CSV table of C-alpha atoms in Angstrom, one decimal:
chain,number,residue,atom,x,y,z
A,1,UNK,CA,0.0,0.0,0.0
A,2,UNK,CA,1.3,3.6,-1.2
A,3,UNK,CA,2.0,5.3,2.0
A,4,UNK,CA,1.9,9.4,2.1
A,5,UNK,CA,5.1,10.0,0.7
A,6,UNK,CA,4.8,7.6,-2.3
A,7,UNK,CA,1.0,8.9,-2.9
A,8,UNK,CA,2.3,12.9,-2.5
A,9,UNK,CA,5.3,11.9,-5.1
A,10,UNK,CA,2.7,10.2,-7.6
A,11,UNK,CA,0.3,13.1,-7.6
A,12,UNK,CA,3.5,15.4,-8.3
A,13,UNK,CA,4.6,13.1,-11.0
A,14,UNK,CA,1.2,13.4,-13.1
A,15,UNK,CA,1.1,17.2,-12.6
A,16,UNK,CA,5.0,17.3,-14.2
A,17,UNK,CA,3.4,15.3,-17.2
A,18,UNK,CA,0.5,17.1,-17.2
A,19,UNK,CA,2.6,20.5,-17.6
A,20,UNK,CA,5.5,19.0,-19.9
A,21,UNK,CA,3.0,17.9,-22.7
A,22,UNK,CA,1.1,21.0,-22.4
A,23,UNK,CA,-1.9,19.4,-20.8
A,24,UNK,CA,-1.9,16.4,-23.5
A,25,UNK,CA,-1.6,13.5,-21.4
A,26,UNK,CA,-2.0,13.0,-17.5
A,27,UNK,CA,-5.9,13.4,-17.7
A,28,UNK,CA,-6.7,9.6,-17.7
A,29,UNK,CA,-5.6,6.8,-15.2
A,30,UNK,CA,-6.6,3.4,-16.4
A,31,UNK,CA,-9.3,4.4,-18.6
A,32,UNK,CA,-10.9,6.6,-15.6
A,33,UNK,CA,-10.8,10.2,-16.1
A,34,UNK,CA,-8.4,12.5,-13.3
A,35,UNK,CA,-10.2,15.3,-11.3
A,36,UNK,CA,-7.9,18.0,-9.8
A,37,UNK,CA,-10.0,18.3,-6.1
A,38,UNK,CA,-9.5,21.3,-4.1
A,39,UNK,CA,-11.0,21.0,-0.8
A,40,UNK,CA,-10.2,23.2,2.5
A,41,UNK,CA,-8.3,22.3,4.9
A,42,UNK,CA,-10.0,20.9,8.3
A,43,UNK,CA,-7.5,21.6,10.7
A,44,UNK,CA,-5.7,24.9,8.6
A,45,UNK,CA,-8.4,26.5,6.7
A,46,UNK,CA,-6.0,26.1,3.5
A,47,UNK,CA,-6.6,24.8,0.3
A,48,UNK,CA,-5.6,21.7,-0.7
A,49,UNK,CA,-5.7,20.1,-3.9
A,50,UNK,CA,-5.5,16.8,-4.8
A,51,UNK,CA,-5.6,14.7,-7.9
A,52,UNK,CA,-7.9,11.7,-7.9
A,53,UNK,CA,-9.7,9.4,-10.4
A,54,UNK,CA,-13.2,8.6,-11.1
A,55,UNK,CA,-14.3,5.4,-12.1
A,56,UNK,CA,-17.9,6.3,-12.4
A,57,UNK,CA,-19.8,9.4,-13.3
A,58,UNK,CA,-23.5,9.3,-13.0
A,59,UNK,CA,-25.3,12.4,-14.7
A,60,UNK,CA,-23.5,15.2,-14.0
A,61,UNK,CA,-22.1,13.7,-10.5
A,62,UNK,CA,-18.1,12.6,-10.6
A,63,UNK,CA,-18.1,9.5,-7.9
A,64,UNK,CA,-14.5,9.2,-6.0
A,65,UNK,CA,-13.6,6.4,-4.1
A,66,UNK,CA,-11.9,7.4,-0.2
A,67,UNK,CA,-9.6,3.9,-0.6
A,68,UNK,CA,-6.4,5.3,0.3
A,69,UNK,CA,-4.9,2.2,-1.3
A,70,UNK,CA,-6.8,0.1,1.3
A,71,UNK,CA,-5.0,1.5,4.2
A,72,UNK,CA,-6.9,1.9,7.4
A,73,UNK,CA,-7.8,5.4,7.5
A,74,UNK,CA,-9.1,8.0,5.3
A,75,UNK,CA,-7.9,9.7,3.3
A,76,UNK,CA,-6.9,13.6,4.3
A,77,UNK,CA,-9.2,14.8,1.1
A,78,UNK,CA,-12.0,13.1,2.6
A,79,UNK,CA,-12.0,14.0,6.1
A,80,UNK,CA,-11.5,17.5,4.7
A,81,UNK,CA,-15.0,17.5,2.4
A,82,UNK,CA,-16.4,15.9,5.0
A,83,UNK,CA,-15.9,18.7,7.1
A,84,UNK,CA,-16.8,21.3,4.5
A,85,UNK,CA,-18.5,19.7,1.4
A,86,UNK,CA,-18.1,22.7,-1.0
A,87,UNK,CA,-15.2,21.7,-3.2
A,88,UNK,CA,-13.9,22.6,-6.5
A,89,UNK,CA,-13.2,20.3,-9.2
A,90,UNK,CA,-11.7,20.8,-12.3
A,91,UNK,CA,-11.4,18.5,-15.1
A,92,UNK,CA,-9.2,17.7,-18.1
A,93,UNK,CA,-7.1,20.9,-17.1
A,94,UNK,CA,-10.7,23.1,-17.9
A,95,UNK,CA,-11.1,25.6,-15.0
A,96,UNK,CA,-12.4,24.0,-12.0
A,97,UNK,CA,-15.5,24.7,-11.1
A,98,UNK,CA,-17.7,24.8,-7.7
A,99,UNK,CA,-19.0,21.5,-6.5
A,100,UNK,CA,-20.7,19.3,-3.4
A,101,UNK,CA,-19.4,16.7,-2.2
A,102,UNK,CA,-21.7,14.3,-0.3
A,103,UNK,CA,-20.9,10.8,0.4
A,104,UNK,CA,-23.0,8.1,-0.7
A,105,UNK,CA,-26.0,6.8,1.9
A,106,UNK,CA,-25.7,2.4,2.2
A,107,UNK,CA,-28.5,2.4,-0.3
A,108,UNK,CA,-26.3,4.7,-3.0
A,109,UNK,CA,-23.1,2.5,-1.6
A,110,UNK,CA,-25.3,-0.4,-2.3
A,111,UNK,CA,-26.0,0.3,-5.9
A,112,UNK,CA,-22.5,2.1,-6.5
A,113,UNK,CA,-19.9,0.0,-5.5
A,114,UNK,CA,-20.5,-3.1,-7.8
A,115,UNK,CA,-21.0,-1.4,-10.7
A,116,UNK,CA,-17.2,0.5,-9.4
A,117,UNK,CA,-15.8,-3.0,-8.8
A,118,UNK,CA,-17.1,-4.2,-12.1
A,119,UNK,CA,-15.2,-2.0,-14.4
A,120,UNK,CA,-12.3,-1.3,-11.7
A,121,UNK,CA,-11.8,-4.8,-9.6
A,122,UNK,CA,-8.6,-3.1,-8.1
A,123,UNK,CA,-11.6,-1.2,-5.6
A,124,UNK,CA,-12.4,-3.9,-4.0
A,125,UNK,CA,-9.0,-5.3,-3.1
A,126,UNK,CA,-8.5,-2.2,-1.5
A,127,UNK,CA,-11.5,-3.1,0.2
A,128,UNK,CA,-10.1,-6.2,1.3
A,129,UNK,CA,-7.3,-5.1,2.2
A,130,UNK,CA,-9.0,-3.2,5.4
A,131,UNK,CA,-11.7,-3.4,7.8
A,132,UNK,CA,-12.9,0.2,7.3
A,133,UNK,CA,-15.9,0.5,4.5
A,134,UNK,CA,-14.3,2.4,2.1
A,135,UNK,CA,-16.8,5.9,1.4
A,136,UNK,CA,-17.7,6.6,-2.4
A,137,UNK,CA,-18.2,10.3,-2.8
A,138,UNK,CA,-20.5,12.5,-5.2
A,139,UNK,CA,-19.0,15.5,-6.9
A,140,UNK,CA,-21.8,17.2,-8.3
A,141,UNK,CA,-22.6,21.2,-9.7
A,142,UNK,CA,-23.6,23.2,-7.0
A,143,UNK,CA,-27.1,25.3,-7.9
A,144,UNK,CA,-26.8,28.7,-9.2
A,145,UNK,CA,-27.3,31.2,-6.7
């Protein structure tokens, strides 16, 4: 399992591609697309941004999966949205825009999480890899004002 050093050093390797080729390639991870996350900061009141797949969009909802690689705890991204769920997410480098984040109820989990593990088995060894039930999260548009 990736710890915090290895998952910090992946994230800054796909934003050096990204950059390099212009925006051409980093925007896809194993046929999922990459949303750049910005989330505050629980504890600092920062922004922190993120990069994280999504192996299932449903209308205009992005779905993330809080696996942190199976470990036991959740990830920092999660417990931040948790904390305050308006986010921003941006998308194949177009200019992020203002979301929700709301993790999925057991009935949404219910429905979710096989049709995740169905086009992305490597979900659910994460999942057995920990006691924890790993949270799927909704991204979706927040309303205009």
């Amino acid at each position: 399992m990736p710890g915090d050093r290895m998952l910090k050093a992946m994230n800054g390797l796909n934003r050096m591609a990204q950059r390099l080729s212009g925006g051409r390639i980093g925007w896809e991870l194993r046929g999922m697309p990459v949303l750049e996350l910005t989330t505050t900061g629980r504890k600092s009141g920062q922004q922190r941004t993120t990069l994280l797949t999504s192996p299932l969009q449903v209308g205009d909802s992005y779905i993330v999966v809080a696996s942190r690689g199976g470990e036991d705890t959740h990830p920092a991204w999660f417990l931040n949205l948790r904390d305050n769920p308006e986010v921003t997410v941006g998308v194949q480098g177009r200019p992020a825009r203002p979301m929700t984040a709301r993790i999925a109820t057991a009935a949404e989990r219910a429905d979710l999480w096989p049709r995740v593990t169905a086009r992305h088995p490597h979900y659910a060894a994460y999942q057995e890899r920990t006691d924890r039930e790993i949270p799927l999260v909704l991204l979706s548009p927040r309303p205009a004002d």
